[in-house]
Short mmCIF file of C-alpha atoms in Angstrom, two decimals:
data_model
loop_
_atom_site.label_atom_id
_atom_site.label_comp_id
_atom_site.label_asym_id
_atom_site.label_seq_id
_atom_site.Cartn_x
_atom_site.Cartn_y
_atom_site.Cartn_z
CA MET A 1 154.25 48.07 118.68
CA THR A 2 151.56 50.15 117.82
CA ILE A 3 151.11 52.32 114.20
CA VAL A 4 151.35 55.63 116.91
CA PRO A 5 154.90 56.45 115.95
CA TYR A 6 154.59 55.38 112.16
CA LEU A 7 151.87 58.18 111.83
CA ALA A 8 153.71 60.47 113.76
CA ALA A 9 156.25 60.21 111.10
CA CYS A 10 153.83 60.10 108.52
CA VAL A 11 153.26 63.52 109.87
CA SER A 12 155.89 64.94 109.93
CA LEU A 13 156.95 64.22 106.43
CA ALA A 14 153.13 65.82 105.28
CA ILE A 15 154.90 69.24 106.67
CA LEU A 16 157.54 68.75 104.54
CA LEU A 17 155.53 67.64 101.63
CA PHE A 18 152.83 69.70 101.44
CA ASN A 19 155.17 72.69 102.78
CA ARG A 20 151.66 75.12 103.22
CA ALA A 21 151.59 76.96 106.76
CA ARG A 22 148.16 76.74 107.47
CA ILE A 23 148.20 72.85 107.01
CA ALA A 24 151.21 72.97 108.76
CA ILE A 25 149.80 74.07 112.32
CA PHE A 26 147.29 71.42 111.80
CA LEU A 27 149.42 68.60 111.12
CA LEU A 28 151.58 70.38 114.31
CA LEU A 29 148.50 69.58 116.30
CA GLY A 30 148.28 66.29 115.05
CA GLN A 31 151.89 65.92 116.83
CA TYR A 32 150.38 67.11 119.56
CA LEU A 33 147.30 65.12 119.60
CA LEU A 34 149.60 61.82 118.74
CA ALA A 35 152.11 63.18 121.63
CA PHE A 36 149.43 62.83 123.95
CA VAL A 37 148.64 59.45 122.62
CA LEU A 38 152.08 58.61 123.78
CA SER A 39 152.58 59.77 126.42
CA LEU A 40 149.41 58.13 128.32
CA SER A 41 151.76 55.06 128.65
CA PHE A 42 154.22 56.24 130.66
CA SER A 43 152.98 59.48 132.50
CA PRO A 44 149.79 60.51 134.43
CA LEU A 45 146.52 61.29 132.77
CA ARG A 46 147.08 64.96 133.80
CA SER A 47 150.68 65.23 132.56
CA SER A 48 149.14 64.01 129.55
CA LEU A 49 146.23 66.07 129.48
CA ALA A 50 148.66 69.34 130.36
CA ARG A 51 150.95 68.38 127.01
CA LEU A 52 147.27 68.09 124.48
CA VAL A 53 146.38 71.48 126.21
CA GLY A 54 149.42 73.32 125.90
CA GLY A 55 149.78 71.90 121.96
CA ILE A 56 146.09 73.54 120.89
CA LEU A 57 147.50 76.99 122.65
CA VAL A 58 150.90 76.79 120.62
CA SER A 59 148.72 75.31 118.16
CA THR A 60 146.12 78.36 117.95
CA ILE A 61 149.07 81.29 118.65
CA LEU A 62 150.75 79.96 115.39
CA TYR A 63 147.73 79.99 113.19
CA SER A 64 146.21 83.49 114.61
CA SER A 65 149.26 84.69 113.78
CA HIS A 66 149.37 83.43 110.27
CA VAL A 67 146.39 84.40 109.75
CA ARG A 68 147.20 88.07 110.90
CA PHE A 69 150.55 88.89 109.58
CA GLN A 70 150.21 86.36 106.18
CA THR A 71 151.69 88.88 104.00
CA ALA A 72 154.62 89.51 105.62
CA SER A 73 155.48 85.23 106.05
CA ASN A 74 154.50 85.22 101.78
CA ASN A 75 156.82 87.63 101.23
CA GLN A 76 159.64 85.71 102.67
CA GLU A 77 159.18 82.65 100.65
CA GLY A 78 161.68 83.38 98.41
CA GLN A 79 164.53 83.41 101.22
CA THR A 80 164.69 79.31 101.50
CA LEU A 81 166.29 76.47 101.23
CA PRO A 82 165.01 74.40 98.34
CA ARG A 83 161.87 73.55 97.98
CA SER A 84 161.60 71.05 95.34
CA LEU A 85 159.37 68.27 96.12
CA TRP A 86 161.31 65.49 95.65
CA PHE A 87 164.21 67.31 97.18
CA ARG A 88 162.05 67.20 100.12
CA ALA A 89 160.41 63.34 99.58
CA ILE A 90 163.87 61.63 99.34
CA THR A 91 166.00 63.96 102.43
CA GLY A 92 162.46 63.01 104.47
CA ILE A 93 162.67 58.83 103.32
CA ILE A 94 166.57 59.08 104.57
CA ILE A 95 165.99 60.81 107.76
CA PHE A 96 163.05 58.49 107.91
CA THR A 97 164.89 55.31 107.49
CA VAL A 98 168.03 56.45 109.35
CA ALA A 99 165.54 57.28 112.62
CA TRP A 100 163.73 53.79 112.18
CA ALA A 101 167.32 51.82 112.03
CA PHE A 102 168.60 53.85 115.19
CA ALA A 103 165.53 52.43 116.75
CA GLN A 104 165.19 49.32 115.87
CA GLN A 105 168.45 48.94 117.80
CA ARG A 106 166.98 47.08 121.43
CA GLN A 107 170.50 48.19 123.00
CA SER A 108 169.86 52.46 121.99
CA ILE A 109 166.26 52.16 124.22
CA PRO A 110 166.44 53.19 127.86
CA ALA A 111 165.06 51.16 130.00
CA ALA A 112 162.30 53.13 131.29
CA LEU A 113 160.90 54.12 127.34
CA GLY A 114 158.57 51.52 125.91
CA GLY A 115 159.57 50.66 121.85
CA ASP A 116 156.60 52.95 120.67
CA VAL A 117 157.33 55.73 122.91
CA PHE A 118 161.09 55.84 121.79
CA LEU A 119 160.21 55.01 117.89
CA GLY A 120 157.84 58.44 118.26
CA ALA A 121 160.59 60.40 119.73
CA ILE A 122 163.47 59.65 117.45
CA PHE A 123 160.76 60.17 114.62
CA ASN A 124 159.86 63.58 115.73
CA MET A 125 163.47 64.78 117.35
CA CYS A 126 164.95 63.67 113.27
CA LEU A 127 162.46 65.12 111.34
CA GLY A 128 161.73 68.14 113.12
CA ALA A 129 165.50 68.59 112.81
CA LEU A 130 165.36 68.07 108.91
CA MET A 131 162.41 70.83 108.76
CA LEU A 132 164.38 73.13 111.43
CA GLY A 133 167.55 73.12 108.73
CA LEU A 134 165.82 72.68 105.64
CA TYR A 135 163.54 76.22 105.62
CA GLN A 136 164.31 79.64 107.07
CA SER A 137 161.19 81.58 107.02
CA ALA A 138 159.85 82.16 110.64
CA LEU A 139 156.88 79.94 111.16
CA GLU A 140 158.11 77.00 109.23
CA ALA A 141 161.53 77.10 111.46
CA ALA A 142 159.11 77.38 114.51
CA VAL A 143 157.26 73.90 113.30
CA GLY A 144 160.20 72.45 112.65
CA LEU A 145 161.35 72.92 116.14
CA LEU A 146 158.19 72.22 117.68
CA THR A 147 158.52 69.08 116.38
CA LEU A 148 161.72 68.79 117.65
CA LEU A 149 160.73 69.52 121.49
CA ILE A 150 157.62 66.90 120.76
CA GLY A 151 160.28 64.16 119.85
CA PHE A 152 162.23 65.40 123.18
CA ASP A 153 159.50 66.17 125.58
CA LEU A 154 158.52 62.37 124.72
CA PHE A 155 162.32 60.87 125.02
CA TYR A 156 162.49 63.03 128.43
CA GLY A 157 159.00 62.66 130.03
CA GLY A 158 159.50 58.90 129.53
CA ILE A 159 162.31 58.77 131.76
CA GLU A 160 161.70 61.61 134.57
CA PRO A 161 157.78 61.70 134.19
CA SER A 162 157.52 64.66 136.34
CA LEU A 163 154.44 66.94 136.18
CA ALA A 164 157.44 69.83 136.72
CA ILE A 165 159.46 69.03 133.44
CA VAL A 166 156.04 68.54 131.62
CA VAL A 167 155.26 72.06 132.57
CA LEU A 168 158.56 73.45 131.80
CA MET A 169 158.68 71.86 128.40
CA ILE A 170 154.80 73.44 127.72
CA SER A 171 156.18 76.57 128.47
CA LEU A 172 159.09 77.03 126.11
CA GLN A 173 157.15 75.98 123.16
CA ILE A 174 154.24 78.47 124.55
CA ILE A 175 157.09 80.97 124.66
CA ILE A 176 158.73 79.72 121.29
CA SER A 177 155.30 80.58 119.82
CA LEU A 178 154.57 83.82 121.16
CA ALA A 179 158.35 84.63 119.93
CA ILE A 180 157.34 83.80 116.40
CA SER A 181 154.30 85.71 116.80
CA TYR A 182 156.44 88.71 117.85
CA ILE A 183 158.72 88.23 114.38
CA MET A 184 156.42 87.91 111.86
CA SER A 185 154.47 90.89 113.49
CA VAL A 186 157.72 93.46 113.01
CA ARG A 187 158.29 92.05 109.67
CA HIS A 188 154.52 92.75 108.77
CA SER A 189 155.07 96.23 110.18
CA SER A 190 158.54 96.33 108.75
CA ALA A 191 156.62 95.09 105.09
CA GLU A 192 153.72 97.80 105.35
CA ILE A 193 156.62 100.74 105.81
CA LYS A 194 158.29 99.90 102.88
CA ASP A 195 155.22 99.51 100.98
CA GLY A 196 153.58 102.94 102.27
CA PHE A 197 157.07 104.39 101.16
CA ARG A 198 156.51 103.16 97.37
#
């Protein structure tokens, strides 16, 4: 086993612990880079490069939206679920342990998947689902959902390494990032209108 799946889990845990939008976007880009490395073991180079380019595009959209509409996203921070560092750390470690224990059961690994790819996919899906359930702000939820989709792409791509599936998954992730950008722009506009009435 290589260290790459554990790096992916550490990046997801770092997103949970740091809890800063700008850092989360850069760490998400790191997730795409690690997914690129893992996918080299089961898919052609062009498919892996397509994943990486799609990840760079998604991260760029989220980063530019965050920079442009930062005040609107800051105003939403009070509506999120518990943000205690200890709560996030303990929950993340529990999910990490459960995912690791599940991935160690050899009979649960599909024959088409390698152990590293399966472990990386499970870590990303479980920790991405935790992020998605833990936070309510649009950008944080997007990072959680995209982390989950990175894991699902690794899992399904290992079973069906078709370029059409890769393009479909990349398109879905780009659509999600554009939708989050639109939501942030609407919130920013509504916040400006409210400030104008004061």
